[in-house]
Amino acid sequence: MYANPLRVGLETERVAPPCAFVIFGASGDLTRRKLIPALYNLNVSRLLPASFSMIGFANTESTTEQFRANMHAGTAQFSRRKPVADATWLDFASRLHYVTGTFEDPAAYGRLREKLEELDQTAGTRGNRIYYLAIPPSLFPMAIENLAKAGLVSDPNDRSRFTRIIVEKPFGRDLASGDALNQQLHKGFAESQIFRIDHYLGKETVQNLLAFRFGNEIFEPLWNRNHIDHVQISVAEDIGVEGRGKFYEEAGTTRDIVQNHLLQLLMVMAMEPPAAFEADAVRDEKVKVLRALRPIVGESVAKLTVRGQYAHGSFAGKPVVGYREEPNVSPHSMIETYVAMKLEVDNWRWAGVPIYIRAGKRLTKRSTEISIHFKRVPHSLLSPKEPITPDVLALRIQPDDGISLRFMAKVPGPSMILRPVNMDFHYGTTFAESSPEAYERLNLDCMLGDPTLFARADEVSAAWRFITPVIEAWQHGDQPTFPNYHAGTWGPDDAARLIEKDGRAWRRL
Amino acid sequence: MNIPLDQVDKHLAKMWDGATRHDQATARTTLLTLVIIVTEDAMVERVNKVISDVVEAQPVRTIVVSCAQGGESEIVANAALHMNSQNQPSGDAITLLAKGNARHWLPENIDRFILSGMPCCVWWVGDLPDRDNLFERMVERADLTLLNSAEMDLRDLNKVADIADKFRQTAMADLTWSRLRGMQDLIARFFDHPDAAPYLDELTRITFAFSPRENDIDVASTRVGLLLGWLCHALHLDTQHAKWYLKKGAAQIVMHRRGGNYPEITVHIQRDKRPGVHDGALTRVELAAGVDEEALFTIARQDDPANVLWTARVPSVVIPPQLMHFESHNEGRMLRRCLENPVRDPLFEQSVRAARDILRSVAPRLSGPPSTYR
């Protein structure tokens, strides 16, 4: 493999090859808010190759000029780099193109193919293609089939060019549909060509969790059942469904957050050290965690899980409606907007260490964190009357990314009085350079052909294998009384009881 | 108000205490100690501006050191907290003034304020001394010694390389080198393209154009020197047997590449005074390769000097041009970049050594006729 001698020692050692990046569903919000601003930022950072082209492919009638103008407005509003400079935008925009077509129309794929071949000639994209499916999963099979029929997918063993496909979650609704989706994807693409995005994995702080665990010696010896009492993983949002009522009625918090983002955090927190920081080595270790999760089935579903749905309440000092009053939501909806579970990972490292997870909408505040709660000291030597508060290591994902360690210190004075103190590390005040957006990192990794931060088929399948029995048990078992928590609170009382019955409490976020 | 040296830490602790009571969220985080040796009073204002840029991004302890001639020998200190734009404390600000002969006591007295267990970086502001006991003792203490080659003459690259050779326990960093990183990336980018890559072995000409300082007599700016040093190192060019040809306003160097049957490479250095462009900055870099320069790679600064146009012409291959924007790099930003990862940068040290070797004959430290002139 060719190695550019001028790259040795430079900060950018990996450079994306020439390629055409095709976004299916380019007239949608994701393209304007996230994907194009991310590509623009990559271009400004000089991380896109000169021979880069992007094609928007959607059924909305539009011209390339209109598409460019629309993307300019989106980038100006949503890019982390502001203002958008005219000269650099014009240069970037010259690489944006648009093809109108419906996803079921084979002729549209013919036009797409013509455009791609034209760009191979005029922009030097060399037959390399990335297809980003920013479309509903129900359209995936059609798009995949038509891509293959139109000869737009190269052989995965062809070293002279590549074809890759990026798909967004949800990766199915349950184990059967998740596996069916994988089968559909595999009809057109080899697993090595498929990049399943979970944007949480593109976040700097999630990657820093790997750095924290495997780049420091002091914590890893403590990272096991001998020293850890329990773990809490929280994904709390203060917003409601924000106009996505129709989607949420289909998904709910379990499918929207738990099956993907939350289990990804769990895997990164609990995985064994991989042999190398390479895609398959990392993903092998992650999937082992999912396989070691003790199944929650039968009677244990009611004991180990809690569902909630928000009623009216307040947000930022103003009244807000309940979930059932949100647009496009059934007034009798039984969809959960809150989930809490008690999980167990049955392996050598984590045996007997409960992992409490919770995720919800319209909670008191927005906060995503993993907190590691260490065991109490074995003997309360210094404070025999008062129990010593256990140490807690909190890894904050968002907002205010950082790490804090709570430990005991002596209160000054003649008596041996201990109190917990916090040692805090904030990314924002330590590293000033703004972090790249998750979509920048992940799109670039896909161009580079590095799938480390993408979910593999067996990972998705294992996640559904764990979650599906829970969802099915909820559907067939006793139904909770919804709504059962007010907007702006910390969720249903049952969630507090779930952890309190073990003599523990949710950490204040 | 001056503070006795042995009271500085106590004074700082009290100020942190006050800040913490005022705002419970305050944490006393510091990443490193930055010792700044200011050699001329006129530079103090510039240094303060740079420091305020740095502490905005990184909580550091700064120790600004200056000297005053005459008077009773003593070191006087002052201490305060840096505050960032959100009015939160962002490190300790210690200033030391050495009067009379107290300059000799500075290293040990600086030592007492260096944060334990954290990196110590020393930034020498101003001309590099040829021989200076304070400089050498401070470099010995530093994990990272910072310089800014943009304010040096070409012959000073000699000194920088000598320091890198002499003080091998300390890493060297150059503020201007951090700015050159973007240009290096653009040059490397030409040969990332699989169809352009073979032309790297067929290079025949490299042209650098730079905007010179007023009345500058050097054949090249230090930036050109460093970039040339980098290419010499990366491409294994034989710096020992380079032949210089000097003309008014331009210079040529004929060189060979070691380790293979490569064509001769001619390096052209041209002056191109441009308004709005920093002194010494590059305005154009061009690499030509193949028979009759069939492949041509150009980086050209545009009318808006923040923009450069990158073009690659390779036979039978389409590579579209790209307009790149370079954000303005003030001294504070460059220093921040250097401090972000205060470790040894072997590429810089190798490049500056190669620059010394190639430039020695046209920018000697001692006056004398260059032996290889023609």
Tab-separated table of N, CA and C in Angstrom, chain A residues 375-390 408 416-418:
chain	number	residue	atom	x	y	z
A	375	LYS	N	-17.266	0.818	45.798
A	375	LYS	CA	-17.747	0.220	47.046
A	375	LYS	C	-17.331	1.082	48.236
A	376	ARG	N	-18.027	0.898	49.342
A	376	ARG	CA	-17.614	1.588	50.567
A	376	ARG	C	-16.294	1.006	51.046
A	377	VAL	N	-15.565	1.788	51.825
A	377	VAL	CA	-14.351	1.227	52.421
A	377	VAL	C	-14.762	0.072	53.337
A	378	PRO	N	-13.947	-0.956	53.456
A	378	PRO	CA	-14.389	-2.148	54.186
A	378	PRO	C	-14.578	-1.910	55.682
A	379	HIS	N	-13.890	-0.907	56.201
A	379	HIS	CA	-14.003	-0.658	57.634
A	379	HIS	C	-13.966	0.845	57.852
A	380	SER	N	-14.953	1.358	58.569
A	380	SER	CA	-15.065	2.797	58.736
A	380	SER	C	-14.160	3.268	59.873
A	381	LEU	N	-12.896	3.245	59.633
A	381	LEU	CA	-11.894	3.547	60.657
A	381	LEU	C	-11.960	4.991	61.139
A	382	LEU	N	-12.133	5.909	60.202
A	382	LEU	CA	-12.018	7.330	60.535
A	382	LEU	C	-13.345	7.960	60.936
A	383	SER	N	-14.408	7.329	60.609
A	383	SER	CA	-15.703	7.935	60.888
A	383	SER	C	-16.665	6.842	61.352
A	384	PRO	N	-16.436	6.324	62.570
A	384	PRO	CA	-17.201	5.153	62.984
A	384	PRO	C	-18.690	5.403	63.122
A	385	LYS	N	-19.084	6.668	63.418
A	385	LYS	CA	-20.511	6.922	63.620
A	385	LYS	C	-21.247	7.129	62.291
A	386	GLU	N	-20.596	7.824	61.410
A	386	GLU	CA	-21.234	8.152	60.131
A	386	GLU	C	-20.703	7.216	59.041
A	387	PRO	N	-21.570	6.679	58.223
A	387	PRO	CA	-21.049	5.869	57.114
A	387	PRO	C	-20.292	6.761	56.121
A	388	ILE	N	-19.235	6.222	55.598
A	388	ILE	CA	-18.437	7.008	54.647
A	388	ILE	C	-19.067	6.941	53.261
A	389	THR	N	-19.231	8.106	52.660
A	389	THR	CA	-19.848	8.158	51.336
A	389	THR	C	-18.913	7.517	50.310
A	390	PRO	N	-19.416	6.580	49.531
A	390	PRO	CA	-18.525	5.936	48.550
A	390	PRO	C	-18.045	6.922	47.472
A	408	MET	N	-13.468	11.376	49.515
A	408	MET	CA	-13.633	11.910	50.869
A	408	MET	C	-12.427	12.744	51.276
A	416	MET	N	-12.106	14.420	63.499
A	416	MET	CA	-11.933	13.714	62.232
A	416	MET	C	-13.305	13.599	61.556
A	417	ILE	N	-13.683	14.684	60.919
A	417	ILE	CA	-14.958	14.692	60.198
A	417	ILE	C	-14.644	14.650	58.695
A	418	LEU	N	-15.280	13.705	58.023
A	418	LEU	CA	-15.027	13.573	56.594
A	418	LEU	C	-16.229	14.073	55.797
